[in-house]
Amino acid sequence: MYHKIIIVGNLGRDPEMRYAPNGQPVTSFSVATSRRYTAGDGQAVDETIWFRISVWGKQAELCNQYLSKGRRVLVEGTLIPDASTGSPRIFQRRDGTAGAAFEVRATTVRFLDRKGETAEGVIPDIETVEGLSDEESIPF
């Protein structure tokens, strides 16, 4: 069996990098995807879905170095379900409404903004990020 998810969206916050107990880097960031459609009653509806992304290894270091809030990315990976329910992680927001977190373990992250100068420096070619093997990306 097999599943894969592909997400194209914008980072909702700057990436945060940390190290696993085995010393391997892992970077986390959130990605928002949006769509607009017309509901059955004729009203325009804006829908935004948030994904929590984790990326490992050399890709984690590159994402931490070159990505920032607002940048557009394409993420390929697998959904990580809540261990107790097998569903997205459900939580309660501060305002009391229910929310769900869709968590993704990235296998590939593509930087979709134009190559060129940023506040952090030059964005690498897509091949720099995609050229890593799955063994380098995921610690197991």
mmCIF file of the C-alpha atoms, coordinates in Angstrom:
data_MODEL
# 
_entry.id   MODEL 
# 
loop_
_atom_site.group_PDB 
_atom_site.id 
_atom_site.type_symbol 
_atom_site.label_atom_id 
_atom_site.label_alt_id 
_atom_site.label_comp_id 
_atom_site.label_asym_id 
_atom_site.label_entity_id 
_atom_site.label_seq_id 
_atom_site.pdbx_PDB_ins_code 
_atom_site.Cartn_x 
_atom_site.Cartn_y 
_atom_site.Cartn_z 
_atom_site.occupancy 
_atom_site.B_iso_or_equiv 
_atom_site.pdbx_formal_charge 
_atom_site.auth_seq_id 
_atom_site.auth_comp_id 
_atom_site.auth_asym_id 
_atom_site.auth_atom_id 
_atom_site.pdbx_PDB_model_num 
ATOM 1   C CA . MET A 1 1   ? 0.000   0.000  0.000  1.00 0.00 ? 1   MET A CA 1 
ATOM 2   C CA . TYR A 1 2   ? 1.092   3.541  -0.626 1.00 0.00 ? 2   TYR A CA 1 
ATOM 3   C CA . HIS A 1 3   ? 0.026   7.108  -0.071 1.00 0.00 ? 3   HIS A CA 1 
ATOM 4   C CA . LYS A 1 4   ? 1.508   10.459 -0.990 1.00 0.00 ? 4   LYS A CA 1 
ATOM 5   C CA . ILE A 1 5   ? 0.356   14.015 -0.507 1.00 0.00 ? 5   ILE A CA 1 
ATOM 6   C CA . ILE A 1 6   ? 1.421   17.032 -2.556 1.00 0.00 ? 6   ILE A CA 1 
ATOM 7   C CA . ILE A 1 7   ? 0.866   20.504 -1.136 1.00 0.00 ? 7   ILE A CA 1 
ATOM 8   C CA . VAL A 1 8   ? 1.525   23.885 -2.746 1.00 0.00 ? 8   VAL A CA 1 
ATOM 9   C CA . GLY A 1 9   ? 1.189   26.832 -0.428 1.00 0.00 ? 9   GLY A CA 1 
ATOM 10  C CA . ASN A 1 10  ? 2.850   29.584 1.554  1.00 0.00 ? 10  ASN A CA 1 
ATOM 11  C CA . LEU A 1 11  ? 4.763   29.296 4.810  1.00 0.00 ? 11  LEU A CA 1 
ATOM 12  C CA . GLY A 1 12  ? 2.756   30.629 7.716  1.00 0.00 ? 12  GLY A CA 1 
ATOM 13  C CA . ARG A 1 13  ? 5.771   31.158 9.957  1.00 0.00 ? 13  ARG A CA 1 
ATOM 14  C CA . ASP A 1 14  ? 9.547   30.968 9.821  1.00 0.00 ? 14  ASP A CA 1 
ATOM 15  C CA . PRO A 1 15  ? 10.974  27.425 9.965  1.00 0.00 ? 15  PRO A CA 1 
ATOM 16  C CA . GLU A 1 16  ? 12.287  26.089 13.276 1.00 0.00 ? 16  GLU A CA 1 
ATOM 17  C CA . MET A 1 17  ? 15.180  23.625 13.260 1.00 0.00 ? 17  MET A CA 1 
ATOM 18  C CA . ARG A 1 18  ? 16.109  21.274 16.081 1.00 0.00 ? 18  ARG A CA 1 
ATOM 19  C CA . TYR A 1 19  ? 18.071  18.048 16.380 1.00 0.00 ? 19  TYR A CA 1 
ATOM 20  C CA . ALA A 1 20  ? 16.728  14.555 17.061 1.00 0.00 ? 20  ALA A CA 1 
ATOM 21  C CA . PRO A 1 21  ? 18.422  12.523 19.823 1.00 0.00 ? 21  PRO A CA 1 
ATOM 22  C CA . ASN A 1 22  ? 20.523  10.788 17.139 1.00 0.00 ? 22  ASN A CA 1 
ATOM 23  C CA . GLY A 1 23  ? 21.864  14.199 16.031 1.00 0.00 ? 23  GLY A CA 1 
ATOM 24  C CA . GLN A 1 24  ? 19.888  14.388 12.787 1.00 0.00 ? 24  GLN A CA 1 
ATOM 25  C CA . PRO A 1 25  ? 18.432  17.842 11.990 1.00 0.00 ? 25  PRO A CA 1 
ATOM 26  C CA . VAL A 1 26  ? 14.668  18.247 11.663 1.00 0.00 ? 26  VAL A CA 1 
ATOM 27  C CA . THR A 1 27  ? 12.957  21.446 10.558 1.00 0.00 ? 27  THR A CA 1 
ATOM 28  C CA . SER A 1 28  ? 9.294   22.226 11.161 1.00 0.00 ? 28  SER A CA 1 
ATOM 29  C CA . PHE A 1 29  ? 7.121   24.839 9.492  1.00 0.00 ? 29  PHE A CA 1 
ATOM 30  C CA . SER A 1 30  ? 3.479   25.408 8.627  1.00 0.00 ? 30  SER A CA 1 
ATOM 31  C CA . VAL A 1 31  ? 2.060   25.728 5.109  1.00 0.00 ? 31  VAL A CA 1 
ATOM 32  C CA . ALA A 1 32  ? -1.300  27.245 4.232  1.00 0.00 ? 32  ALA A CA 1 
ATOM 33  C CA . THR A 1 33  ? -3.217  26.274 1.113  1.00 0.00 ? 33  THR A CA 1 
ATOM 34  C CA . SER A 1 34  ? -6.151  28.382 -0.017 1.00 0.00 ? 34  SER A CA 1 
ATOM 35  C CA . ARG A 1 35  ? -8.959  28.103 -2.509 1.00 0.00 ? 35  ARG A CA 1 
ATOM 36  C CA . ARG A 1 36  ? -11.975 30.181 -3.401 1.00 0.00 ? 36  ARG A CA 1 
ATOM 37  C CA . TYR A 1 37  ? -15.229 28.721 -4.648 1.00 0.00 ? 37  TYR A CA 1 
ATOM 38  C CA . THR A 1 38  ? -18.894 29.600 -4.951 1.00 0.00 ? 38  THR A CA 1 
ATOM 39  C CA . ALA A 1 39  ? -21.218 27.777 -2.564 1.00 0.00 ? 39  ALA A CA 1 
ATOM 40  C CA . GLY A 1 40  ? -24.622 26.475 -3.600 1.00 0.00 ? 40  GLY A CA 1 
ATOM 41  C CA . ASP A 1 41  ? -26.273 29.673 -2.325 1.00 0.00 ? 41  ASP A CA 1 
ATOM 42  C CA . GLY A 1 42  ? -24.076 31.816 -4.615 1.00 0.00 ? 42  GLY A CA 1 
ATOM 43  C CA . GLN A 1 43  ? -21.821 33.127 -1.842 1.00 0.00 ? 43  GLN A CA 1 
ATOM 44  C CA . ALA A 1 44  ? -18.059 33.215 -2.438 1.00 0.00 ? 44  ALA A CA 1 
ATOM 45  C CA . VAL A 1 45  ? -16.238 31.045 0.091  1.00 0.00 ? 45  VAL A CA 1 
ATOM 46  C CA . ASP A 1 46  ? -12.552 31.355 0.978  1.00 0.00 ? 46  ASP A CA 1 
ATOM 47  C CA . GLU A 1 47  ? -11.124 28.135 2.423  1.00 0.00 ? 47  GLU A CA 1 
ATOM 48  C CA . THR A 1 48  ? -7.680  27.818 4.010  1.00 0.00 ? 48  THR A CA 1 
ATOM 49  C CA . ILE A 1 49  ? -6.189  24.538 5.206  1.00 0.00 ? 49  ILE A CA 1 
ATOM 50  C CA . TRP A 1 50  ? -3.049  24.472 7.356  1.00 0.00 ? 50  TRP A CA 1 
ATOM 51  C CA . PHE A 1 51  ? -0.455  21.705 7.285  1.00 0.00 ? 51  PHE A CA 1 
ATOM 52  C CA . ARG A 1 52  ? 2.347   21.145 9.797  1.00 0.00 ? 52  ARG A CA 1 
ATOM 53  C CA . ILE A 1 53  ? 5.441   20.008 7.898  1.00 0.00 ? 53  ILE A CA 1 
ATOM 54  C CA . SER A 1 54  ? 8.517   18.223 9.238  1.00 0.00 ? 54  SER A CA 1 
ATOM 55  C CA . VAL A 1 55  ? 11.551  17.673 7.032  1.00 0.00 ? 55  VAL A CA 1 
ATOM 56  C CA . TRP A 1 56  ? 14.704  15.729 7.972  1.00 0.00 ? 56  TRP A CA 1 
ATOM 57  C CA . GLY A 1 57  ? 18.413  15.633 7.162  1.00 0.00 ? 57  GLY A CA 1 
ATOM 58  C CA . LYS A 1 58  ? 20.131  17.894 4.647  1.00 0.00 ? 58  LYS A CA 1 
ATOM 59  C CA . GLN A 1 59  ? 16.763  19.122 3.352  1.00 0.00 ? 59  GLN A CA 1 
ATOM 60  C CA . ALA A 1 60  ? 15.969  20.291 6.904  1.00 0.00 ? 60  ALA A CA 1 
ATOM 61  C CA . GLU A 1 61  ? 19.123  22.391 6.960  1.00 0.00 ? 61  GLU A CA 1 
ATOM 62  C CA . LEU A 1 62  ? 18.389  23.920 3.540  1.00 0.00 ? 62  LEU A CA 1 
ATOM 63  C CA . CYS A 1 63  ? 14.768  24.691 4.435  1.00 0.00 ? 63  CYS A CA 1 
ATOM 64  C CA . ASN A 1 64  ? 15.850  26.338 7.674  1.00 0.00 ? 64  ASN A CA 1 
ATOM 65  C CA . GLN A 1 65  ? 18.464  28.403 5.842  1.00 0.00 ? 65  GLN A CA 1 
ATOM 66  C CA . TYR A 1 66  ? 16.469  29.564 2.802  1.00 0.00 ? 66  TYR A CA 1 
ATOM 67  C CA . LEU A 1 67  ? 12.769  29.545 3.689  1.00 0.00 ? 67  LEU A CA 1 
ATOM 68  C CA . SER A 1 68  ? 10.889  32.199 5.621  1.00 0.00 ? 68  SER A CA 1 
ATOM 69  C CA . LYS A 1 69  ? 7.320   33.226 6.351  1.00 0.00 ? 69  LYS A CA 1 
ATOM 70  C CA . GLY A 1 70  ? 5.351   33.921 3.167  1.00 0.00 ? 70  GLY A CA 1 
ATOM 71  C CA . ARG A 1 71  ? 7.591   31.908 0.793  1.00 0.00 ? 71  ARG A CA 1 
ATOM 72  C CA . ARG A 1 72  ? 5.821   29.550 -1.595 1.00 0.00 ? 72  ARG A CA 1 
ATOM 73  C CA . VAL A 1 73  ? 6.771   25.853 -1.537 1.00 0.00 ? 73  VAL A CA 1 
ATOM 74  C CA . LEU A 1 74  ? 5.705   22.530 -2.973 1.00 0.00 ? 74  LEU A CA 1 
ATOM 75  C CA . VAL A 1 75  ? 5.895   19.734 -0.417 1.00 0.00 ? 75  VAL A CA 1 
ATOM 76  C CA . GLU A 1 76  ? 5.655   16.022 -1.219 1.00 0.00 ? 76  GLU A CA 1 
ATOM 77  C CA . GLY A 1 77  ? 5.352   13.590 1.650  1.00 0.00 ? 77  GLY A CA 1 
ATOM 78  C CA . THR A 1 78  ? 3.154   11.350 3.739  1.00 0.00 ? 78  THR A CA 1 
ATOM 79  C CA . LEU A 1 79  ? 0.396   12.206 6.205  1.00 0.00 ? 79  LEU A CA 1 
ATOM 80  C CA . ILE A 1 80  ? 1.176   11.401 9.831  1.00 0.00 ? 80  ILE A CA 1 
ATOM 81  C CA . PRO A 1 81  ? -2.033  10.485 11.691 1.00 0.00 ? 81  PRO A CA 1 
ATOM 82  C CA . ASP A 1 82  ? -2.708  10.940 15.403 1.00 0.00 ? 82  ASP A CA 1 
ATOM 83  C CA . ALA A 1 83  ? -1.426  7.724  17.000 1.00 0.00 ? 83  ALA A CA 1 
ATOM 84  C CA . SER A 1 84  ? -4.534  7.271  19.155 1.00 0.00 ? 84  SER A CA 1 
ATOM 85  C CA . THR A 1 85  ? -7.224  7.919  16.526 1.00 0.00 ? 85  THR A CA 1 
ATOM 86  C CA . GLY A 1 86  ? -5.621  7.464  13.100 1.00 0.00 ? 86  GLY A CA 1 
ATOM 87  C CA . SER A 1 87  ? -7.110  10.841 12.101 1.00 0.00 ? 87  SER A CA 1 
ATOM 88  C CA . PRO A 1 88  ? -5.741  14.378 11.954 1.00 0.00 ? 88  PRO A CA 1 
ATOM 89  C CA . ARG A 1 89  ? -4.823  15.766 15.370 1.00 0.00 ? 89  ARG A CA 1 
ATOM 90  C CA . ILE A 1 90  ? -7.920  17.500 16.795 1.00 0.00 ? 90  ILE A CA 1 
ATOM 91  C CA . PHE A 1 91  ? -7.498  20.412 19.199 1.00 0.00 ? 91  PHE A CA 1 
ATOM 92  C CA . GLN A 1 92  ? -9.458  23.268 20.722 1.00 0.00 ? 92  GLN A CA 1 
ATOM 93  C CA . ARG A 1 93  ? -8.511  26.833 19.785 1.00 0.00 ? 93  ARG A CA 1 
ATOM 94  C CA . ARG A 1 94  ? -8.291  29.650 22.309 1.00 0.00 ? 94  ARG A CA 1 
ATOM 95  C CA . ASP A 1 95  ? -11.677 30.944 21.152 1.00 0.00 ? 95  ASP A CA 1 
ATOM 96  C CA . GLY A 1 96  ? -13.244 27.539 21.912 1.00 0.00 ? 96  GLY A CA 1 
ATOM 97  C CA . THR A 1 97  ? -13.705 26.359 18.337 1.00 0.00 ? 97  THR A CA 1 
ATOM 98  C CA . ALA A 1 98  ? -12.419 22.979 17.180 1.00 0.00 ? 98  ALA A CA 1 
ATOM 99  C CA . GLY A 1 99  ? -9.440  22.707 14.859 1.00 0.00 ? 99  GLY A CA 1 
ATOM 100 C CA . ALA A 1 100 ? -7.510  19.942 13.124 1.00 0.00 ? 100 ALA A CA 1 
ATOM 101 C CA . ALA A 1 101 ? -3.805  19.717 12.374 1.00 0.00 ? 101 ALA A CA 1 
ATOM 102 C CA . PHE A 1 102 ? -2.760  17.813 9.280  1.00 0.00 ? 102 PHE A CA 1 
ATOM 103 C CA . GLU A 1 103 ? 0.820   16.680 9.847  1.00 0.00 ? 103 GLU A CA 1 
ATOM 104 C CA . VAL A 1 104 ? 3.097   15.780 6.931  1.00 0.00 ? 104 VAL A CA 1 
ATOM 105 C CA . ARG A 1 105 ? 6.551   14.172 6.891  1.00 0.00 ? 105 ARG A CA 1 
ATOM 106 C CA . ALA A 1 106 ? 8.162   15.727 3.817  1.00 0.00 ? 106 ALA A CA 1 
ATOM 107 C CA . THR A 1 107 ? 10.211  13.652 1.410  1.00 0.00 ? 107 THR A CA 1 
ATOM 108 C CA . THR A 1 108 ? 10.752  16.537 -1.050 1.00 0.00 ? 108 THR A CA 1 
ATOM 109 C CA . VAL A 1 109 ? 10.532  20.297 -0.612 1.00 0.00 ? 109 VAL A CA 1 
ATOM 110 C CA . ARG A 1 110 ? 10.707  22.520 -3.694 1.00 0.00 ? 110 ARG A CA 1 
ATOM 111 C CA . PHE A 1 111 ? 11.237  26.249 -3.372 1.00 0.00 ? 111 PHE A CA 1 
ATOM 112 C CA . LEU A 1 112 ? 8.773   27.886 -5.777 1.00 0.00 ? 112 LEU A CA 1 
ATOM 113 C CA . ASP A 1 113 ? 9.796   31.512 -5.413 1.00 0.00 ? 113 ASP A CA 1 
ATOM 114 C CA . ARG A 1 114 ? 11.999  32.806 -8.187 1.00 0.00 ? 114 ARG A CA 1 
ATOM 115 C CA . LYS A 1 115 ? 15.677  32.025 -7.947 1.00 0.00 ? 115 LYS A CA 1 
ATOM 116 C CA . GLY A 1 116 ? 17.569  35.126 -6.947 1.00 0.00 ? 116 GLY A CA 1 
ATOM 117 C CA . GLU A 1 117 ? 18.451  37.366 -4.079 1.00 0.00 ? 117 GLU A CA 1 
ATOM 118 C CA . THR A 1 118 ? 16.501  37.298 -0.825 1.00 0.00 ? 118 THR A CA 1 
ATOM 119 C CA . ALA A 1 119 ? 17.146  38.875 2.531  1.00 0.00 ? 119 ALA A CA 1 
ATOM 120 C CA . GLU A 1 120 ? 18.935  35.651 3.490  1.00 0.00 ? 120 GLU A CA 1 
ATOM 121 C CA . GLY A 1 121 ? 21.000  35.323 0.296  1.00 0.00 ? 121 GLY A CA 1 
ATOM 122 C CA . VAL A 1 122 ? 20.667  33.362 -2.926 1.00 0.00 ? 122 VAL A CA 1 
ATOM 123 C CA . ILE A 1 123 ? 17.928  30.727 -3.164 1.00 0.00 ? 123 ILE A CA 1 
ATOM 124 C CA . PRO A 1 124 ? 19.444  27.421 -4.342 1.00 0.00 ? 124 PRO A CA 1 
ATOM 125 C CA . ASP A 1 125 ? 18.319  25.630 -7.494 1.00 0.00 ? 125 ASP A CA 1 
ATOM 126 C CA . ILE A 1 126 ? 15.447  23.197 -6.994 1.00 0.00 ? 126 ILE A CA 1 
ATOM 127 C CA . GLU A 1 127 ? 17.791  20.324 -7.833 1.00 0.00 ? 127 GLU A CA 1 
ATOM 128 C CA . THR A 1 128 ? 19.874  21.184 -4.772 1.00 0.00 ? 128 THR A CA 1 
ATOM 129 C CA . VAL A 1 129 ? 16.947  20.302 -2.545 1.00 0.00 ? 129 VAL A CA 1 
ATOM 130 C CA . GLU A 1 130 ? 15.407  17.521 -4.628 1.00 0.00 ? 130 GLU A CA 1 
ATOM 131 C CA . GLY A 1 131 ? 18.676  15.692 -5.274 1.00 0.00 ? 131 GLY A CA 1 
ATOM 132 C CA . LEU A 1 132 ? 18.745  14.094 -1.833 1.00 0.00 ? 132 LEU A CA 1 
ATOM 133 C CA . SER A 1 133 ? 17.852  10.448 -1.430 1.00 0.00 ? 133 SER A CA 1 
ATOM 134 C CA . ASP A 1 134 ? 15.083  9.302  0.898  1.00 0.00 ? 134 ASP A CA 1 
ATOM 135 C CA . GLU A 1 135 ? 17.728  7.705  3.132  1.00 0.00 ? 135 GLU A CA 1 
ATOM 136 C CA . GLU A 1 136 ? 19.233  11.161 3.726  1.00 0.00 ? 136 GLU A CA 1 
ATOM 137 C CA . SER A 1 137 ? 15.810  12.730 4.249  1.00 0.00 ? 137 SER A CA 1 
ATOM 138 C CA . ILE A 1 138 ? 14.146  10.421 6.741  1.00 0.00 ? 138 ILE A CA 1 
ATOM 139 C CA . PRO A 1 139 ? 15.918  8.992  9.789  1.00 0.00 ? 139 PRO A CA 1 
ATOM 140 C CA . PHE A 1 140 ? 14.411  5.488  9.629  1.00 0.00 ? 140 PHE A CA 1 
# 
